[in-house]
Coordinates of C-alpha atoms in Angstrom, one line a residue:
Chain A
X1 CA 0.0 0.0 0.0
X2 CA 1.0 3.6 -0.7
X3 CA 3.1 5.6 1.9
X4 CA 0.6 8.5 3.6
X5 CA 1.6 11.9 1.3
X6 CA 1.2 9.5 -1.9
X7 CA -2.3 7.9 -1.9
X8 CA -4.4 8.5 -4.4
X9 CA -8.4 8.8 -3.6
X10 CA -11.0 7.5 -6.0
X11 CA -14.4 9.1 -6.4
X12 CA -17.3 6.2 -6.0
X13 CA -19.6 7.8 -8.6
X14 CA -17.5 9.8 -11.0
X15 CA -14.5 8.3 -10.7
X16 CA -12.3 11.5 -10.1
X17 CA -9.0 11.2 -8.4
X18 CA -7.6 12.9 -5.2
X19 CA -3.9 12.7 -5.3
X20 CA -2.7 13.4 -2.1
X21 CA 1.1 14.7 -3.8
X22 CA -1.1 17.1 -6.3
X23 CA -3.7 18.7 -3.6
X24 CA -6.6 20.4 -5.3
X25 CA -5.0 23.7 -5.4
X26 CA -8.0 25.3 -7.2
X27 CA -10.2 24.2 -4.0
X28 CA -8.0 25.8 -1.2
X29 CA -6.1 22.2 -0.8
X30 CA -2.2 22.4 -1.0
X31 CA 0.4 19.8 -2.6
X32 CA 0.9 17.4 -0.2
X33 CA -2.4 17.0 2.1
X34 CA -2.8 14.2 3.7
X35 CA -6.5 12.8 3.0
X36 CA -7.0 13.2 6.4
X37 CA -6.3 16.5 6.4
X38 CA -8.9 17.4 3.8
X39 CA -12.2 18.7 5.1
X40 CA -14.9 16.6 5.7
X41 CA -17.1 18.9 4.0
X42 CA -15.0 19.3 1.3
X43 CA -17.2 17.7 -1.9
X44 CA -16.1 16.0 -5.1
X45 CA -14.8 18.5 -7.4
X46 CA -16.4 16.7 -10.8
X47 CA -19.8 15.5 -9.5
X48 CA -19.9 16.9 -6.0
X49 CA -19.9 13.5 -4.2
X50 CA -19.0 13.7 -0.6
X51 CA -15.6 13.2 1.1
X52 CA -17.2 9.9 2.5
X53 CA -18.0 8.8 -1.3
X54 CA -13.7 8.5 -2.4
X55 CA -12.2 5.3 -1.5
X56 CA -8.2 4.7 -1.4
X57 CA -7.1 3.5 -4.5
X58 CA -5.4 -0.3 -3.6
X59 CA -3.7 -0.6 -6.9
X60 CA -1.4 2.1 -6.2
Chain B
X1 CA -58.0 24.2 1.6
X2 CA -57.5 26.3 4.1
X3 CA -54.5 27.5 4.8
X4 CA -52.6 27.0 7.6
X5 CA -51.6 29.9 10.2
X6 CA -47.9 30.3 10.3
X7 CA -46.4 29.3 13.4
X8 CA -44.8 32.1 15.3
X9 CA -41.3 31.6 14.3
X10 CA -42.0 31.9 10.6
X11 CA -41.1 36.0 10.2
X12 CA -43.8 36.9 7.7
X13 CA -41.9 38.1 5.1
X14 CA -41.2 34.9 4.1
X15 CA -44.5 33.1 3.7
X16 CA -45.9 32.3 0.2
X17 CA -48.4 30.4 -0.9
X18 CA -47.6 27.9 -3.0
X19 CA -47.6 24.1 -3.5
X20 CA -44.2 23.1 -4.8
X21 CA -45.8 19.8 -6.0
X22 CA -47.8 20.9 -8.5
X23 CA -47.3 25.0 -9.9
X24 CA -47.8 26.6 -13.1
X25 CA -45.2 25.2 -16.0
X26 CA -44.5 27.4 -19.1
X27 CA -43.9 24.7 -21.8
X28 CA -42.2 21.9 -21.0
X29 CA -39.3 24.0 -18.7
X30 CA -40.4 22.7 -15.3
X31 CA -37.1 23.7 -13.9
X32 CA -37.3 27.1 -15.6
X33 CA -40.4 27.6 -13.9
X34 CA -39.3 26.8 -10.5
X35 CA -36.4 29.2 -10.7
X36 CA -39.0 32.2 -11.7
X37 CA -41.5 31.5 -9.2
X38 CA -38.2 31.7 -7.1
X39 CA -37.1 34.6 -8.2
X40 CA -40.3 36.9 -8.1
X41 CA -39.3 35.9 -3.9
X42 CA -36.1 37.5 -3.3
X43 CA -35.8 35.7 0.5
X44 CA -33.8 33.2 0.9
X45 CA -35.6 31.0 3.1
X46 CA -39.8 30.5 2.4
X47 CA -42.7 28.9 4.2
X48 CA -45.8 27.8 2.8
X49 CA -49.1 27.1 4.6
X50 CA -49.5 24.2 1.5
X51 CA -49.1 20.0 2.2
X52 CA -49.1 20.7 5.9
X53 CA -47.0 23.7 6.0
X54 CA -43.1 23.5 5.5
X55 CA -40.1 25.5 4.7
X56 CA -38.5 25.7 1.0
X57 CA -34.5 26.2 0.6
X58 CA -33.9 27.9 -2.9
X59 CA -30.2 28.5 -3.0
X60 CA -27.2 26.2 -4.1
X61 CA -25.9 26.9 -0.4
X62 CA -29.3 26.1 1.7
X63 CA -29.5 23.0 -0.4
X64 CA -26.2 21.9 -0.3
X65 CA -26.2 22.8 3.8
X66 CA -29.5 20.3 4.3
X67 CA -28.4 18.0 2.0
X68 CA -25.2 17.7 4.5
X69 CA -26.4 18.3 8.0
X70 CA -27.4 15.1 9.4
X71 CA -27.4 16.6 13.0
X72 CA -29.7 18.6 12.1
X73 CA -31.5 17.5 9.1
X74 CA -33.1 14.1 8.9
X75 CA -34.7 11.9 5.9
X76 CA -37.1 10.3 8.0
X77 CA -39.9 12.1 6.4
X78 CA -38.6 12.7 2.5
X79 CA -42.1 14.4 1.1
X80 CA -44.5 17.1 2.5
X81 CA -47.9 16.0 3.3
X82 CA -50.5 16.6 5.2
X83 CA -51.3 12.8 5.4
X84 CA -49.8 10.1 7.2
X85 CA -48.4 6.9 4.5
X86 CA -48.2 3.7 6.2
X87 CA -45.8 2.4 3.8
X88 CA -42.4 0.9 5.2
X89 CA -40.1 3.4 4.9
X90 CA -38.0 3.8 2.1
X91 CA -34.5 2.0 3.2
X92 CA -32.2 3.1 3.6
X93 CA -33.1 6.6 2.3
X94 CA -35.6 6.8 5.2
X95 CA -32.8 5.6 8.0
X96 CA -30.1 8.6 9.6
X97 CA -27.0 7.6 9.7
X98 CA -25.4 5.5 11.2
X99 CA -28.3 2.9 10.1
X100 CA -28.6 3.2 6.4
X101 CA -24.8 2.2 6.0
X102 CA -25.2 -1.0 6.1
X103 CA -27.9 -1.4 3.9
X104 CA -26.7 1.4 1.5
X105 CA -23.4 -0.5 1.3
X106 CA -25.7 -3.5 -0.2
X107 CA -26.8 -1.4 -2.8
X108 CA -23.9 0.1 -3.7
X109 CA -22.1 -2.8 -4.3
X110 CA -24.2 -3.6 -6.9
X111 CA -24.4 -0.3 -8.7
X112 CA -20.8 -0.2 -8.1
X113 CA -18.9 1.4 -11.6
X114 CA -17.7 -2.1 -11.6
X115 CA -21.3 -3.2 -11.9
X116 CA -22.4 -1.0 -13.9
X117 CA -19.6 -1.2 -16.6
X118 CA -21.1 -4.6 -17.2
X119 CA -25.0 -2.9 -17.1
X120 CA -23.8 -0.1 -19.7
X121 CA -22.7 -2.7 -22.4
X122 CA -26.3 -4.1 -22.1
X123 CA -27.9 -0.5 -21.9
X124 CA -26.0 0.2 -25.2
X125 CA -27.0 -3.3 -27.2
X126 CA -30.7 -2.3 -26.4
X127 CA -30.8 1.2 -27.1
X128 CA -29.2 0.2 -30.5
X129 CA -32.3 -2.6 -30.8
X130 CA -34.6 -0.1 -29.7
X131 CA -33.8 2.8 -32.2
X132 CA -33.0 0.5 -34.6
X133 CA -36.6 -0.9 -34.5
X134 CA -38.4 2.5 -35.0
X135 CA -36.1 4.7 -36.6
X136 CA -37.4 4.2 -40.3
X137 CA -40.3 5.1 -39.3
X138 CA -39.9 8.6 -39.3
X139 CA -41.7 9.1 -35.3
X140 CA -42.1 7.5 -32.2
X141 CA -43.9 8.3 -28.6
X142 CA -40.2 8.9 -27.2
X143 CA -41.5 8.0 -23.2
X144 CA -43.1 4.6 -23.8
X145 CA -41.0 3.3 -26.9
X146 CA -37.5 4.5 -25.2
X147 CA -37.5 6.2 -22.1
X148 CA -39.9 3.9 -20.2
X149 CA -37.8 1.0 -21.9
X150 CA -34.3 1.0 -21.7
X151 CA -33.7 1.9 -18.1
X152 CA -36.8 -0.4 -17.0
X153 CA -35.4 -3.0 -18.6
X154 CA -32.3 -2.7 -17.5
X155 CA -33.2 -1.9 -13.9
X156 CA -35.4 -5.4 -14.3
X157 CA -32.1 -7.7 -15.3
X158 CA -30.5 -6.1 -12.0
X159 CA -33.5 -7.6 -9.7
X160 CA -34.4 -10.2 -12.5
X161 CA -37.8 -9.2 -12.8
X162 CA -39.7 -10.8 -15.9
X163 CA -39.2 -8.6 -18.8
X164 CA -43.8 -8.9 -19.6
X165 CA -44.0 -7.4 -16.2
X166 CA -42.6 -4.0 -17.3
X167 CA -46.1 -2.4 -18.6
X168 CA -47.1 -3.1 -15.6
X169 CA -44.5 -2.4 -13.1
X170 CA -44.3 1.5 -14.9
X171 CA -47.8 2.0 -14.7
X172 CA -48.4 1.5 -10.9
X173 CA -44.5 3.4 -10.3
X174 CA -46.3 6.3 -12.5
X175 CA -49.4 6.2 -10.0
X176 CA -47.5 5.9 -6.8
X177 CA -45.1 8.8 -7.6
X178 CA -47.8 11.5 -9.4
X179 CA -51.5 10.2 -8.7
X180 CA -53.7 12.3 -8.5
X181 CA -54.9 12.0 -5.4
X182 CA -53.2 10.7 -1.4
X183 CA -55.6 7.7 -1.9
X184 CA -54.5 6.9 -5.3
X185 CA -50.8 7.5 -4.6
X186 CA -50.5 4.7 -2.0
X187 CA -52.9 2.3 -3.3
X188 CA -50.3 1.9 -6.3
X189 CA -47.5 1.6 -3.4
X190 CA -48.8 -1.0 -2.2
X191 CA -49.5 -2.8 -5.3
X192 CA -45.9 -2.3 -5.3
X193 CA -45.0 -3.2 -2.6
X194 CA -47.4 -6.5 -2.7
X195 CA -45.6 -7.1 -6.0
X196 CA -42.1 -6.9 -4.5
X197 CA -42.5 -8.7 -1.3
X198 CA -44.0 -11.6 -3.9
X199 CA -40.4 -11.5 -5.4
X200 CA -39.3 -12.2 -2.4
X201 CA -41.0 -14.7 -1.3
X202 CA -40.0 -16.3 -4.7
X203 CA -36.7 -15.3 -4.4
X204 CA -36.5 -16.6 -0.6
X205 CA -37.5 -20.0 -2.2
X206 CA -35.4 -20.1 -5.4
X207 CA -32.3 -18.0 -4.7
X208 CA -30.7 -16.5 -8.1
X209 CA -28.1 -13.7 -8.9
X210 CA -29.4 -10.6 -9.1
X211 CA -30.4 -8.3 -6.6
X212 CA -33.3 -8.9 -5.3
X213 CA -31.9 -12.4 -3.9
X214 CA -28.8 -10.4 -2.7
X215 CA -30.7 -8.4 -0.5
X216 CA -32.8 -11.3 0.7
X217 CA -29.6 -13.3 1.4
X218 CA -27.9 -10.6 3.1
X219 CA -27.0 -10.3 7.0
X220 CA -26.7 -6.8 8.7
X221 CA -25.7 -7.1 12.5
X222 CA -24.9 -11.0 11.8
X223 CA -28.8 -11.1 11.6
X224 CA -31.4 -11.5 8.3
X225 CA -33.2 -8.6 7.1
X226 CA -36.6 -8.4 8.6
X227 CA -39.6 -8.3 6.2
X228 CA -40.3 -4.6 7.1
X229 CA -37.0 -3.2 6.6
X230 CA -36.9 -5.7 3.4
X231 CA -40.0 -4.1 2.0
X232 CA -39.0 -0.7 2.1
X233 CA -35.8 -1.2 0.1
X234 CA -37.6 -3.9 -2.5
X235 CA -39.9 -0.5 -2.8
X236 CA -37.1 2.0 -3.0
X237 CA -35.4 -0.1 -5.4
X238 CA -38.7 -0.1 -7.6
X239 CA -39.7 3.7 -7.3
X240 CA -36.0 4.9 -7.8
X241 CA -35.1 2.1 -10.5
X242 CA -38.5 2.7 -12.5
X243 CA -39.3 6.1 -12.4
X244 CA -35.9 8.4 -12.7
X245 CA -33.7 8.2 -15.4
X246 CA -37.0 7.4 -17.5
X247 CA -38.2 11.1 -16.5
X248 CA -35.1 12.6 -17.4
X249 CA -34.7 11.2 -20.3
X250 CA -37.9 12.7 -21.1
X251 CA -36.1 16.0 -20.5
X252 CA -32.8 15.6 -22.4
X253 CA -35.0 14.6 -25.5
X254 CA -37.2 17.6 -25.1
X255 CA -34.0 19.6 -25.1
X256 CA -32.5 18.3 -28.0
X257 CA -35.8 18.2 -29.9
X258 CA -36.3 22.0 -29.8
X259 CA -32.2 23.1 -30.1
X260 CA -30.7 21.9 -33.3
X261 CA -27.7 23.8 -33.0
X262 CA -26.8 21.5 -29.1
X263 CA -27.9 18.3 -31.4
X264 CA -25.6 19.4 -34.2
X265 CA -22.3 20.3 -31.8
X266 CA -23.2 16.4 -30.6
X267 CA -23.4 14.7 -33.7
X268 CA -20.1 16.6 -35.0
X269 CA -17.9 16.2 -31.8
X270 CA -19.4 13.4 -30.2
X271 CA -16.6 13.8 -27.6
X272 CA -18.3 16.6 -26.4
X273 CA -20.7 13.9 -24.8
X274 CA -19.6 13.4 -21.4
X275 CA -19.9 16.6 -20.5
X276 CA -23.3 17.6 -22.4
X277 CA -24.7 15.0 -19.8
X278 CA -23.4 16.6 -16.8
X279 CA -24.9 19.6 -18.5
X280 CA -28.2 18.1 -19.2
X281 CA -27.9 17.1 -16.2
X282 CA -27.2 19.9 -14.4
X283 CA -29.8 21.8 -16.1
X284 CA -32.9 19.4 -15.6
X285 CA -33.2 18.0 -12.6
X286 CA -36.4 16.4 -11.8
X287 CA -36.5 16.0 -8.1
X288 CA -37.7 17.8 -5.2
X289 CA -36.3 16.4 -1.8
X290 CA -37.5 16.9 1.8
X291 CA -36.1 16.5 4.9
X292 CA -37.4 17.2 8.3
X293 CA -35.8 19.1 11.2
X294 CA -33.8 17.4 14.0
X295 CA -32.9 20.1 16.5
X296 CA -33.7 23.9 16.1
X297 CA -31.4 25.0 13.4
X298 CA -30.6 28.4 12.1
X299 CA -30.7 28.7 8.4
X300 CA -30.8 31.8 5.9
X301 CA -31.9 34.5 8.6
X302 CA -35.1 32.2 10.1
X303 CA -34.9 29.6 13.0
X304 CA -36.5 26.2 11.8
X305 CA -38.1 24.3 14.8
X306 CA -37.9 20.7 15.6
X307 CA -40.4 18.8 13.5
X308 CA -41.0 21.4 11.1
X309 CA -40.4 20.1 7.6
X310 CA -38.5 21.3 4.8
X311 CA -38.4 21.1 1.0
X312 CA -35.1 21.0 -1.1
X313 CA -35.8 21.4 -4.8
X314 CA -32.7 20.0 -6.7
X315 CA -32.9 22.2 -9.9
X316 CA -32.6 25.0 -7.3
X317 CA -28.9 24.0 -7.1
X318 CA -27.7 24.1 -10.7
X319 CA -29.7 26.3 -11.9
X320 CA -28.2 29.3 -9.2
X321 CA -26.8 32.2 -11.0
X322 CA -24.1 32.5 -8.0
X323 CA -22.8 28.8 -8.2
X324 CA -23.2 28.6 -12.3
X325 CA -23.1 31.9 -14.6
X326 CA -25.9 32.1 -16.9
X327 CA -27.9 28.6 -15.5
X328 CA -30.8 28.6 -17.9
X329 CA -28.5 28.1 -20.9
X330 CA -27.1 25.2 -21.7
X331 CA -23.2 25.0 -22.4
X332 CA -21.4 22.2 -23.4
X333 CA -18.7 23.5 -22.8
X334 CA -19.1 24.6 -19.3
X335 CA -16.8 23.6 -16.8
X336 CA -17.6 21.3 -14.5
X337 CA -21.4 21.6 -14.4
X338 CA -21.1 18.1 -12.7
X339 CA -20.7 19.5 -9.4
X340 CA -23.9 19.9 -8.7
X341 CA -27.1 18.2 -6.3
X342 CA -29.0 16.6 -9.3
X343 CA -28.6 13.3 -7.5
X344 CA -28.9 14.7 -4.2
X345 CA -26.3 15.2 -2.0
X346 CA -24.5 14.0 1.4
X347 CA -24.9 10.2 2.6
X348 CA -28.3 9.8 0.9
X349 CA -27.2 10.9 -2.3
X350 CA -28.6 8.7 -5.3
X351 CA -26.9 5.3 -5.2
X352 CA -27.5 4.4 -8.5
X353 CA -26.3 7.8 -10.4
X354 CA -23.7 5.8 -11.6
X355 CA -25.8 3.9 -13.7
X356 CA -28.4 6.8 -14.3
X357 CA -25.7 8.9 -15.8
X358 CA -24.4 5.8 -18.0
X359 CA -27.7 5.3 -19.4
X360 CA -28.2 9.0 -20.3
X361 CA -24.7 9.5 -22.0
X362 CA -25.4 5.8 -24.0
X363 CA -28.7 7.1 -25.5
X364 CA -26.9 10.5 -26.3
X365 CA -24.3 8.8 -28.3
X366 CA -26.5 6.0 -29.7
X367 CA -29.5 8.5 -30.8
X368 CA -27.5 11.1 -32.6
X369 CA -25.5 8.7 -34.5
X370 CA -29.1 7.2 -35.9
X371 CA -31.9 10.2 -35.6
X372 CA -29.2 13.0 -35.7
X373 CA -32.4 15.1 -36.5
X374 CA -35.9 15.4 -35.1
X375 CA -38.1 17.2 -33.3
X376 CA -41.4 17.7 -31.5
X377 CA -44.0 16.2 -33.5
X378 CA -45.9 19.8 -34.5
X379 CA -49.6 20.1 -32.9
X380 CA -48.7 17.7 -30.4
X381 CA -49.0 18.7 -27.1
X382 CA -46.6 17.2 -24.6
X383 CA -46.5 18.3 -21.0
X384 CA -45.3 17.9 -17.6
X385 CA -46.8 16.4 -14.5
X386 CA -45.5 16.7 -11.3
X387 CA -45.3 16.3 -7.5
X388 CA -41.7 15.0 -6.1
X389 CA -40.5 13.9 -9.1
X390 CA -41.6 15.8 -12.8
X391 CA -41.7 13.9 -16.1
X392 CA -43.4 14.3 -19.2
X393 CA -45.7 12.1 -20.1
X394 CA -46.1 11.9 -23.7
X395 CA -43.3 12.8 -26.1
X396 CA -44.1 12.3 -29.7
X397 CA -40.9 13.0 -31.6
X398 CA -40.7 13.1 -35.7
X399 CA -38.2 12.6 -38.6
X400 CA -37.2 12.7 -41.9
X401 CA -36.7 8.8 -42.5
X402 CA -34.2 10.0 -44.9
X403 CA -31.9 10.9 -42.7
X404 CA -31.3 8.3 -40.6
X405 CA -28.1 6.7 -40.2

């Protein structure tokens, strides 16, 4: 499994990706944040799914 | 009727009167016609004395906030009424969290992307079949030939319900969700309902693979399902998988009827696909949501009480000027009109929107590339009926059958 500061987060619905290396700089979210740093609230950028909704990716 | 008194925490500047569940459409733009009567109401917040008296959210952020706020906001009750059901309730989109995980999780395994991938392959064979069978005929009623059809059927291989049983089935979904009348609406729920708990009696006896016997097979808490419980998610699992993405098909085919130049960007640059069906998507949504309130709760400059109830129209979401520029006007190119409450939002939001939005984007590409021109059959008179969810009913569509690929 991926070290914490290189997991990759997948979107249940829509399939969108949060990298934990890349952030979501366009959101507020800096290189580098830790999933568990991310809001809760914080929604699917692509289909507005929630933070609950992204499951770690286990092929990484 | 008469109408209710406001209660005293209701400031009177916000109180309108008007039922949600059935209002004035102009055309065929249900969603258009929300947003004006809306906008002639410049508060953020409104009550109205109508279905028992409840508040109405009208802003991206209100909605998005109930949508969220399970401390405060719970889908016990998920329509205003005036009338007690005593149907089961809907599970697990009647349960708070923590409860409905476990059952959610059920469902979502099998409408999984994994799943669905599968599904979608099937959904695109039989929307081929379908507009392949009527396309040289120049017309077709576009509800009951393809959008009662394809999602029905398909929903019906997931449960593996008899494929003859789908007049049938969508008739008594259509009277349980927009009967006319209280009485009318739950007599066709529980023919529903008698219907499913049949299938699982059958089921029970003669186990198979789809998901009806998954459910019925299923322990939560080490323990079976019990029969109520099971009841109200055999029922949610009909309403939701009968009634939806057959509704909003009726919507995108409206669209696309009546705006040649969207159906021509398609059919040239059918990449531009994917996200045309957020757009569509984004710009007609069909549901109105309810939720009722937990604990007092503060919310766009009123207190809601305890008990009250309160309505959360979807199209209210994407179509706000403040979250999306221009809503009413539908881009293709917009940028990530996805983001949006369509499908509801939070740990209720639509389980199977997965499939819903691969079924929409497969009879996008399938249709254009066969009937890349048509529209509404002139004289006809389609039109939209209402109460939670809106659909139209009738949909005559015409061609040139010269022009079909």
């Amino acid at each position: 499994m991926s070290a914490p500061g290189t997991r990759r987060y997948i979107c249940f619905y829509c399939g969108t990706v949060y990298d934990e290396a890349l952030g979501w700089p366009d959101e507020g979210i800096a290189p580098g944040t830790l999933w568990e740093d991310v809001p809760d609230d914080w929604l699917c950028p692509e289909c507005a799914a929630t933070k609950a909704d992204f499951a770690l990716d286990e092929d990484d | 009727m008469t109408a209710l008194a406001a209660p005293a925490n209701v400031p009177p500047d916000r109180v309108i009167d008007f039922d949600l569940y059935d209002f004035p459409v102009e055309g065929l733009d249900y969603q258009g016609s929300m947003r004006a009567l809306f906008q002639a109401n410049p508060a953020e917040v409104l009550w109205t004395p109508r279905n028992g008296g409840h508040w109405i959210v009208k802003t991206n952020a209100d909605v998005a906030k109930v949508l969220a706020d399970n401390d405060h906001f719970s889908s016990r009750r998920i329509m205003v009424t005036e009338e007690v059901s005593d149907r089961p309730p809907l599970v697990p989109l009647q349960l708070d969290p923590p409860h409905h995980a476990p059952f959610r999780a059920l469902l979502q395994a099998a409408l999984s992307p994994k799943a669905v991938g599968k599904l979608g392959e099937r959904a695109r064979e039989l929307s081929i079949e379908l507009i392949d069978g009527f396309k040289h005929d120049g017309h077709c009623e576009f509800i009951g030939q393809f959008a009662q059809h394809l999602p029905i059927a398909i929903f019906m291989e997931i449960v593996g319900l008899p494929a003859e049983d789908r007049p049938y089935l969508t008739e008594i979904a259509e009277a349980a969700m927009r009967g006319a009348t209280e009485a009318e609406r739950n007599e066709a729920g529980a023919k529903l309902m008698g219907y499913g708990m049949a299938k699982v009696a059958e089921r029970r006896a003669n186990p198979g693979n789809d998901l009806i016997s998954t459910i019925v097979r299923a322990e939560i808490e080490g323990k079976p399902i019990e029969d109520f419980p099971l009841t109200g998610m055999i029922l949610l699992l009909l309403l939701g998988g009968l009634d939806t993405v057959a509704s909003t098909l009726g919507f995108y085919a409206q669209f696309l009827a009546t705006h040649p130049e969207h159906r021509r960007q398609l059919v040239e640059n059918p990449d531009l696909i994917p996200n045309a069906n957020e757009e569509l998507l984004r710009r007609f949504p069909i549901a109105i949501l309810a939720r009722e309130v937990k604990a007092d709760v503060e919310l766009g400059g009123v207190t809601m009480k305890a008990g009250e109830m309160v309505m959360v129209p979807t199209p209210m979401d994407g179509l706000d000027e403040n979250k999306f520029a221009d809503p009413l006007t539908v881009d293709f190119a917009r940028v990530k009109p996805g983001a949006n409450s369509t499908f509801g939002g939070g740990v209720h939001r639509c389980v199977g929107s997965v499939l819903a939005r691969t079924e929409l984007r497969i009879f996008l590409e399938e249709w254009l590339k066969r009937i890349p021109d048509f529209q509404v059959k002139p004289g006809s008179n389609p039109r939209v009926s209402a109460r939670s969810v809106a659909t139209i009913t009738s949909l005559e569509l015409v061609w040139d059958p010269a022009s079909v690929k």
